[in-house]
PDB file of C-alpha atoms in Angstrom:
ATOM      1  CA  UNK A 281      -7.281 -26.696  -0.302  1.00 63.00           C
ATOM      2  CA  UNK A 282      -4.306 -26.190   2.492  1.00 80.00           C
ATOM      3  CA  UNK A 283      -4.054 -22.545   3.334  1.00 93.00           C
ATOM      4  CA  UNK A 284      -0.712 -20.538   3.645  1.00 97.00           C
ATOM      5  CA  UNK A 285       1.447 -22.203   6.500  1.00 97.00           C
ATOM      6  CA  UNK A 286       3.756 -20.141   8.904  1.00 97.00           C
ATOM      7  CA  UNK A 287       6.503 -21.721  11.914  1.00 97.00           C
ATOM      8  CA  UNK A 288       6.854 -21.080  14.603  1.00 97.00           C
ATOM      9  CA  UNK A 289       3.662 -19.212  15.766  1.00 96.00           C
ATOM     10  CA  UNK A 290       5.220 -17.538  18.725  1.00 97.00           C
ATOM     11  CA  UNK A 291       9.049 -16.829  19.126  1.00 97.00           C
ATOM     12  CA  UNK A 292      10.736 -14.750  21.622  1.00 98.00           C
ATOM     13  CA  UNK A 293      14.802 -13.296  22.193  1.00 97.00           C
ATOM     14  CA  UNK A 294      16.477 -10.992  23.388  1.00 97.00           C
ATOM     15  CA  UNK A 295      17.644  -7.436  20.743  1.00 96.00           C
ATOM     16  CA  UNK A 296      21.300  -8.205  19.196  1.00 97.00           C
ATOM     17  CA  UNK A 297      19.930 -11.842  18.455  1.00 97.00           C
ATOM     18  CA  UNK A 298      18.847 -13.275  15.505  1.00 97.00           C
ATOM     19  CA  UNK A 299      15.675 -14.681  14.322  1.00 98.00           C
ATOM     20  CA  UNK A 300      13.898 -16.986  10.930  1.00 98.00           C
ATOM     21  CA  UNK A 301      10.347 -17.638  10.224  1.00 97.00           C
ATOM     22  CA  UNK A 302       9.350 -19.761   7.890  1.00 97.00           C
ATOM     23  CA  UNK A 303       6.748 -19.612   5.220  1.00 97.00           C
ATOM     24  CA  UNK A 304       5.047 -22.387   2.966  1.00 96.00           C
ATOM     25  CA  UNK A 305       1.792 -20.586   0.041  1.00 96.00           C
ATOM     26  CA  UNK A 306      -0.687 -21.984  -1.438  1.00 95.00           C
ATOM     27  CA  UNK A 307       0.502 -25.355  -3.971  1.00 93.00           C
ATOM     28  CA  UNK A 308       0.560 -23.159  -7.497  1.00 90.00           C
ATOM     29  CA  UNK A 309       0.668 -19.279  -6.180  1.00 92.00           C
ATOM     30  CA  UNK A 310       4.036 -18.236  -7.818  1.00 89.00           C
ATOM     31  CA  UNK A 311       4.238 -14.271  -5.437  1.00 92.00           C
ATOM     32  CA  UNK A 312       4.702 -14.559  -2.095  1.00 95.00           C
ATOM     33  CA  UNK A 313       5.207 -12.052   0.012  1.00 96.00           C
ATOM     34  CA  UNK A 314       6.200 -10.845   3.460  1.00 97.00           C
ATOM     35  CA  UNK A 315       4.485  -8.130   5.778  1.00 98.00           C
ATOM     36  CA  UNK A 316       5.241  -6.716   9.381  1.00 97.00           C
ATOM     37  CA  UNK A 317       2.286  -5.938  11.302  1.00 96.00           C
ATOM     38  CA  UNK A 318       3.100  -3.344  14.292  1.00 95.00           C
ATOM     39  CA  UNK A 319       0.755  -3.909  17.176  1.00 93.00           C
ATOM     40  CA  UNK A 320      -2.427  -1.210  16.734  1.00 90.00           C
ATOM     41  CA  UNK A 321      -1.505  -0.367  12.150  1.00 91.00           C
ATOM     42  CA  UNK A 322      -2.178  -2.472   9.427  1.00 92.00           C
ATOM     43  CA  UNK A 323       0.357  -4.699   8.050  1.00 95.00           C
ATOM     44  CA  UNK A 324       3.312  -2.926   5.782  1.00 94.00           C
ATOM     45  CA  UNK A 325       4.911  -4.930   3.591  1.00 94.00           C
ATOM     46  CA  UNK A 326       8.195  -6.086   3.066  1.00 96.00           C
ATOM     47  CA  UNK A 327       9.588  -7.624   0.043  1.00 95.00           C
ATOM     48  CA  UNK A 328       7.848  -9.543  -2.174  1.00 93.00           C
ATOM     49  CA  UNK A 329       9.266 -12.282  -4.700  1.00 93.00           C
ATOM     50  CA  UNK A 330       7.770 -13.698  -8.259  1.00 90.00           C
ATOM     51  CA  UNK A 331       8.434 -17.490  -7.827  1.00 87.00           C
ATOM     52  CA  UNK A 332      12.528 -17.201  -6.947  1.00 84.00           C
ATOM     53  CA  UNK A 333      13.248 -13.694  -7.847  1.00 90.00           C
ATOM     54  CA  UNK A 334      12.742 -10.844  -5.558  1.00 92.00           C
ATOM     55  CA  UNK A 335      10.269  -8.251  -6.812  1.00 90.00           C
ATOM     56  CA  UNK A 336       9.423  -5.514  -4.554  1.00 90.00           C
ATOM     57  CA  UNK A 337      12.899  -4.977  -1.047  1.00 92.00           C
ATOM     58  CA  UNK A 338      12.260  -0.930  -0.983  1.00 90.00           C
ATOM     59  CA  UNK A 339      10.973  -1.496   2.815  1.00 91.00           C
ATOM     60  CA  UNK A 340      12.991  -4.159   3.385  1.00 95.00           C
ATOM     61  CA  UNK A 341      15.374  -2.736   6.308  1.00 94.00           C
ATOM     62  CA  UNK A 342      18.570  -4.263   4.180  1.00 94.00           C
ATOM     63  CA  UNK A 343      21.071  -4.144   7.029  1.00 95.00           C
ATOM     64  CA  UNK A 344      19.150  -6.327   9.315  1.00 97.00           C
ATOM     65  CA  UNK A 345      16.467  -8.263   7.307  1.00 97.00           C
ATOM     66  CA  UNK A 346      17.428 -11.057   4.877  1.00 97.00           C
ATOM     67  CA  UNK A 347      15.047 -13.234   2.778  1.00 97.00           C
ATOM     68  CA  UNK A 348      14.643 -16.185   0.340  1.00 95.00           C
ATOM     69  CA  UNK A 349      12.414 -17.771  -1.238  1.00 95.00           C
ATOM     70  CA  UNK A 350      14.320 -21.492  -2.916  1.00 82.00           C
ATOM     71  CA  UNK A 351      13.179 -23.328  -5.550  1.00 84.00           C
ATOM     72  CA  UNK A 352      10.089 -21.198  -5.607  1.00 83.00           C
ATOM     73  CA  UNK A 353       8.411 -22.980  -3.033  1.00 91.00           C
ATOM     74  CA  UNK A 354       9.020 -21.988   0.943  1.00 95.00           C
ATOM     75  CA  UNK A 355      10.488 -18.971   1.674  1.00 97.00           C
ATOM     76  CA  UNK A 356      11.943 -17.423   5.066  1.00 97.00           C
ATOM     77  CA  UNK A 357      12.946 -14.645   6.503  1.00 98.00           C
ATOM     78  CA  UNK A 358      15.658 -13.485   8.857  1.00 98.00           C
ATOM     79  CA  UNK A 359      16.325 -10.046  11.102  1.00 98.00           C
ATOM     80  CA  UNK A 360      20.240 -10.390  12.448  1.00 97.00           C
ATOM     81  CA  UNK A 361      20.825  -8.155  14.692  1.00 96.00           C
ATOM     82  CA  UNK A 362      17.559  -7.915  15.773  1.00 97.00           C
ATOM     83  CA  UNK A 363      16.443  -4.960  17.884  1.00 97.00           C
ATOM     84  CA  UNK A 364      13.834  -3.613  20.258  1.00 97.00           C
ATOM     85  CA  UNK A 365      11.403  -2.598  17.062  1.00 96.00           C
ATOM     86  CA  UNK A 366      11.207  -5.158  16.052  1.00 97.00           C
ATOM     87  CA  UNK A 367       8.118  -6.666  17.462  1.00 98.00           C
ATOM     88  CA  UNK A 368       4.826  -7.046  15.423  1.00 97.00           C
ATOM     89  CA  UNK A 369       3.418  -9.927  13.402  1.00 97.00           C
ATOM     90  CA  UNK A 370       5.386 -11.409  10.467  1.00 98.00           C
ATOM     91  CA  UNK A 371       2.859 -12.394   8.123  1.00 98.00           C
ATOM     92  CA  UNK A 372       3.049 -13.966   4.647  1.00 98.00           C
ATOM     93  CA  UNK A 373       1.001 -14.394   2.269  1.00 97.00           C
ATOM     94  CA  UNK A 374       0.354 -15.969  -1.654  1.00 95.00           C
ATOM     95  CA  UNK A 375      -1.271 -15.387  -4.630  1.00 92.00           C
ATOM     96  CA  UNK A 376      -2.153 -16.569  -8.060  1.00 88.00           C
ATOM     97  CA  UNK A 377      -1.205 -12.533 -10.036  1.00 80.00           C
ATOM     98  CA  UNK A 378       1.295 -12.106 -10.594  1.00 80.00           C
ATOM     99  CA  UNK A 379       2.982  -7.805  -8.884  1.00 76.00           C
ATOM    100  CA  UNK A 380       3.514  -6.502 -12.037  1.00 77.00           C
ATOM    101  CA  UNK A 381       0.112  -7.207 -14.120  1.00 78.00           C
ATOM    102  CA  UNK A 382      -2.796  -4.599 -13.481  1.00 74.00           C
ATOM    103  CA  UNK A 383      -6.370  -6.025 -12.465  1.00 72.00           C
ATOM    104  CA  UNK A 384      -7.258  -8.757  -9.594  1.00 76.00           C
ATOM    105  CA  UNK A 385      -5.705 -10.197  -7.948  1.00 83.00           C
ATOM    106  CA  UNK A 386      -6.005 -11.788  -4.021  1.00 89.00           C
ATOM    107  CA  UNK A 387      -3.797 -12.669  -1.536  1.00 92.00           C
ATOM    108  CA  UNK A 388      -4.195 -15.406   1.008  1.00 95.00           C
ATOM    109  CA  UNK A 389      -2.893 -14.761   4.433  1.00 97.00           C
ATOM    110  CA  UNK A 390      -0.982 -17.182   6.879  1.00 97.00           C
ATOM    111  CA  UNK A 391      -1.400 -16.919  10.912  1.00 96.00           C
ATOM    112  CA  UNK A 392       1.476 -14.944  10.836  1.00 97.00           C
ATOM    113  CA  UNK A 393       4.181 -15.118  13.793  1.00 97.00           C
ATOM    114  CA  UNK A 394       4.644 -13.224  16.621  1.00 97.00           C
ATOM    115  CA  UNK A 395       7.939 -11.544  17.752  1.00 98.00           C
ATOM    116  CA  UNK A 396       8.758 -10.514  21.014  1.00 98.00           C
ATOM    117  CA  UNK A 397      12.132  -8.732  21.428  1.00 97.00           C
ATOM    118  CA  UNK A 398      13.675  -8.186  24.675  1.00 97.00           C
TER     119      UNK A 398
ATOM    120  CA  UNK B 127       1.415   6.806   3.111  1.00 56.00           C
ATOM    121  CA  UNK B 128      -2.037   4.908   3.130  1.00 60.00           C
ATOM    122  CA  UNK B 129      -3.968   5.791   1.022  1.00 85.00           C
ATOM    123  CA  UNK B 130      -8.005   5.180   2.624  1.00 92.00           C
ATOM    124  CA  UNK B 131      -9.164   6.757   4.997  1.00 93.00           C
ATOM    125  CA  UNK B 132     -10.846   4.904   7.598  1.00 95.00           C
ATOM    126  CA  UNK B 133     -12.221   5.542  10.887  1.00 96.00           C
ATOM    127  CA  UNK B 134     -10.969   4.053  13.696  1.00 96.00           C
ATOM    128  CA  UNK B 135     -13.904   2.107  15.075  1.00 97.00           C
ATOM    129  CA  UNK B 136     -17.927   0.989  15.105  1.00 97.00           C
ATOM    130  CA  UNK B 137     -20.247  -0.494  17.017  1.00 97.00           C
ATOM    131  CA  UNK B 138     -23.261  -2.498  15.790  1.00 96.00           C
ATOM    132  CA  UNK B 139     -25.684  -4.737  16.700  1.00 97.00           C
ATOM    133  CA  UNK B 140     -25.924  -8.561  15.999  1.00 97.00           C
ATOM    134  CA  UNK B 141     -28.515  -8.767  13.381  1.00 96.00           C
ATOM    135  CA  UNK B 142     -28.890  -5.754  12.086  1.00 96.00           C
ATOM    136  CA  UNK B 143     -26.348  -3.895   8.596  1.00 97.00           C
ATOM    137  CA  UNK B 144     -22.617  -2.913   9.736  1.00 97.00           C
ATOM    138  CA  UNK B 145     -21.946  -0.376   7.013  1.00 97.00           C
ATOM    139  CA  UNK B 146     -18.204   0.439   6.741  1.00 97.00           C
ATOM    140  CA  UNK B 147     -16.847   3.482   5.437  1.00 97.00           C
ATOM    141  CA  UNK B 148     -13.494   3.564   3.595  1.00 96.00           C
ATOM    142  CA  UNK B 149     -12.800   6.940   1.903  1.00 95.00           C
ATOM    143  CA  UNK B 150     -10.301   6.424  -1.101  1.00 92.00           C
ATOM    144  CA  UNK B 151      -9.786  10.269  -2.789  1.00 90.00           C
ATOM    145  CA  UNK B 152      -6.632   9.494  -4.653  1.00 88.00           C
ATOM    146  CA  UNK B 153      -6.844   6.047  -5.655  1.00 89.00           C
ATOM    147  CA  UNK B 154      -6.426   6.231  -9.871  1.00 84.00           C
ATOM    148  CA  UNK B 155      -8.053   4.373 -12.635  1.00 80.00           C
ATOM    149  CA  UNK B 156      -7.397   0.937 -12.471  1.00 82.00           C
ATOM    150  CA  UNK B 157      -6.566   0.329  -9.526  1.00 87.00           C
ATOM    151  CA  UNK B 158      -8.434  -2.226  -7.604  1.00 90.00           C
ATOM    152  CA  UNK B 159     -10.461  -1.176  -3.824  1.00 92.00           C
ATOM    153  CA  UNK B 160      -9.527  -4.599  -1.966  1.00 94.00           C
ATOM    154  CA  UNK B 161     -11.428  -5.540   1.776  1.00 96.00           C
ATOM    155  CA  UNK B 162     -10.673  -8.077   4.053  1.00 97.00           C
ATOM    156  CA  UNK B 163     -11.161  -8.482   7.624  1.00 97.00           C
ATOM    157  CA  UNK B 164      -8.627  -9.617  10.995  1.00 97.00           C
ATOM    158  CA  UNK B 165      -9.594 -11.705  13.467  1.00 95.00           C
ATOM    159  CA  UNK B 166      -7.557 -11.613  17.235  1.00 88.00           C
ATOM    160  CA  UNK B 167      -3.982 -13.787  16.336  1.00 86.00           C
ATOM    161  CA  UNK B 168      -4.597 -14.273  12.711  1.00 92.00           C
ATOM    162  CA  UNK B 169      -4.420 -13.678   9.475  1.00 95.00           C
ATOM    163  CA  UNK B 170      -5.915 -10.540   7.046  1.00 96.00           C
ATOM    164  CA  UNK B 171      -9.653 -12.561   5.497  1.00 96.00           C
ATOM    165  CA  UNK B 172     -10.358 -11.669   2.049  1.00 95.00           C
ATOM    166  CA  UNK B 173     -14.166 -10.491   1.532  1.00 96.00           C
ATOM    167  CA  UNK B 174     -13.869  -8.598  -1.698  1.00 95.00           C
ATOM    168  CA  UNK B 175     -12.744  -6.205  -3.659  1.00 94.00           C
ATOM    169  CA  UNK B 176     -14.189  -3.685  -6.572  1.00 93.00           C
ATOM    170  CA  UNK B 177     -13.074  -1.625  -9.679  1.00 91.00           C
ATOM    171  CA  UNK B 178     -16.032   1.029 -10.753  1.00 91.00           C
ATOM    172  CA  UNK B 179     -18.817  -1.207  -9.877  1.00 87.00           C
ATOM    173  CA  UNK B 180     -20.774  -1.949  -7.521  1.00 93.00           C
ATOM    174  CA  UNK B 181     -19.970  -6.672  -5.914  1.00 95.00           C
ATOM    175  CA  UNK B 182     -22.404  -8.474  -4.089  1.00 96.00           C
ATOM    176  CA  UNK B 183     -21.328 -12.083  -2.833  1.00 95.00           C
ATOM    177  CA  UNK B 184     -22.398 -14.451  -0.022  1.00 94.00           C
ATOM    178  CA  UNK B 185     -20.090 -12.390   2.763  1.00 93.00           C
ATOM    179  CA  UNK B 186     -20.814  -8.934   1.928  1.00 97.00           C
ATOM    180  CA  UNK B 187     -21.255  -5.643  -0.391  1.00 97.00           C
ATOM    181  CA  UNK B 188     -19.430  -3.140  -1.539  1.00 98.00           C
ATOM    182  CA  UNK B 189     -20.347   0.148  -3.033  1.00 97.00           C
ATOM    183  CA  UNK B 190     -18.723   2.568  -4.833  1.00 95.00           C
ATOM    184  CA  UNK B 191     -19.541   5.508  -5.065  1.00 95.00           C
ATOM    185  CA  UNK B 192     -18.920   7.138  -8.893  1.00 93.00           C
ATOM    186  CA  UNK B 193     -15.623   9.247  -8.652  1.00 92.00           C
ATOM    187  CA  UNK B 194     -14.113   6.147  -6.711  1.00 93.00           C
ATOM    188  CA  UNK B 195     -13.431   8.318  -4.080  1.00 93.00           C
ATOM    189  CA  UNK B 196     -15.178   6.405  -1.456  1.00 95.00           C
ATOM    190  CA  UNK B 197     -16.035   3.289  -0.874  1.00 96.00           C
ATOM    191  CA  UNK B 198     -18.483   1.496   1.994  1.00 97.00           C
ATOM    192  CA  UNK B 199     -18.083  -1.968   3.458  1.00 98.00           C
ATOM    193  CA  UNK B 200     -21.717  -4.119   4.165  1.00 98.00           C
ATOM    194  CA  UNK B 201     -22.179  -6.836   6.765  1.00 97.00           C
ATOM    195  CA  UNK B 202     -26.102  -7.506   5.950  1.00 96.00           C
ATOM    196  CA  UNK B 203     -26.904  -9.366   8.963  1.00 95.00           C
ATOM    197  CA  UNK B 204     -23.933  -9.310  11.609  1.00 96.00           C
ATOM    198  CA  UNK B 205     -22.912 -11.539  14.148  1.00 96.00           C
ATOM    199  CA  UNK B 206     -20.728 -11.655  16.787  1.00 96.00           C
ATOM    200  CA  UNK B 207     -18.345 -14.232  14.586  1.00 95.00           C
ATOM    201  CA  UNK B 208     -18.252 -10.510  12.744  1.00 97.00           C
ATOM    202  CA  UNK B 209     -15.993  -8.520  15.168  1.00 97.00           C
ATOM    203  CA  UNK B 210     -12.634  -8.268  13.791  1.00 97.00           C
ATOM    204  CA  UNK B 211     -10.399  -5.608  12.337  1.00 97.00           C
ATOM    205  CA  UNK B 212     -11.435  -4.178   8.141  1.00 98.00           C
ATOM    206  CA  UNK B 213      -8.902  -3.069   6.320  1.00 97.00           C
ATOM    207  CA  UNK B 214     -10.197  -0.961   2.943  1.00 96.00           C
ATOM    208  CA  UNK B 215      -7.203  -1.674   0.251  1.00 94.00           C
ATOM    209  CA  UNK B 216      -6.475  -0.336  -2.698  1.00 91.00           C
ATOM    210  CA  UNK B 217      -3.966  -2.151  -5.188  1.00 89.00           C
ATOM    211  CA  UNK B 218      -1.475   0.387  -6.126  1.00 86.00           C
ATOM    212  CA  UNK B 219       0.573   0.499  -9.705  1.00 83.00           C
ATOM    213  CA  UNK B 220       4.509   1.759  -7.372  1.00 81.00           C
ATOM    214  CA  UNK B 221       7.039   3.244  -9.025  1.00 81.00           C
ATOM    215  CA  UNK B 222       8.793   0.057  -9.854  1.00 77.00           C
ATOM    216  CA  UNK B 223       6.329  -0.834 -11.941  1.00 80.00           C
ATOM    217  CA  UNK B 224       4.508  -4.039  -9.638  1.00 81.00           C
ATOM    218  CA  UNK B 225       1.595  -3.522  -8.521  1.00 84.00           C
ATOM    219  CA  UNK B 226       1.088  -3.822  -4.511  1.00 87.00           C
ATOM    220  CA  UNK B 227      -1.427  -3.320  -0.912  1.00 90.00           C
ATOM    221  CA  UNK B 228      -1.633  -0.772   0.769  1.00 90.00           C
ATOM    222  CA  UNK B 229      -3.397  -1.004   4.133  1.00 91.00           C
ATOM    223  CA  UNK B 230      -4.585   1.645   6.435  1.00 85.00           C
ATOM    224  CA  UNK B 231      -5.395   1.595  10.505  1.00 88.00           C
ATOM    225  CA  UNK B 232      -8.656  -0.323  10.075  1.00 95.00           C
ATOM    226  CA  UNK B 233     -11.415   0.214  11.968  1.00 97.00           C
ATOM    227  CA  UNK B 234     -12.560  -2.166  15.039  1.00 97.00           C
ATOM    228  CA  UNK B 235     -15.769  -3.504  14.395  1.00 98.00           C
ATOM    229  CA  UNK B 236     -17.692  -4.813  17.703  1.00 97.00           C
ATOM    230  CA  UNK B 237     -20.580  -6.856  17.340  1.00 97.00           C
ATOM    231  CA  UNK B 238     -22.695  -6.207  20.582  1.00 96.00           C
ATOM    232  CA  UNK B 239     -24.931  -8.886  21.716  1.00 94.00           C
TER     233      UNK B 239
END
């Protein structure tokens, strides 16, 4: 079974530029997550989708970050314009479980995209 | 607003058991505890999860106290490849009615040869 794919793996941009990250979840996984992981910290959830609908984007800085999941499969996360403090690893994860149901849920993470904003 | 507290770092001799503690004193009755690990430059990898009972799989054992306020992840025979950051996570119900993982800062485990 193929895992969660992300690209690019690394990106270096200057502040005020824009950048986009791509994620392809595990086949059949309805729920998709984007996390931000700043160096030395645990991942922080930015947004979660169920199929192509946003379930929770309360932690997404909407003035500069946007995300979409067209057709309920692949997803893109965009930052425009980038700030120095956006330097981090952006992780995508997917799961079979619904984010609105209790019980067990295992999330499968991709390798992440490491962003450096200069 | 992490719901878990873990030691910042730990060392363990190769071949010995690694016991990683986690405090989650504010956990609610239906919130699961998950453990993931993150090896350098990779995404977090699922290890094990539990609600009330102790759990064991091919990777590790999870011991949850009766009051559910703390747990311990046990790697029975640590190898050098187990060197990683280990995250204890609670899957919480948010005010918007969705569930999400809350990561803490994790424990950096170093297995020594």
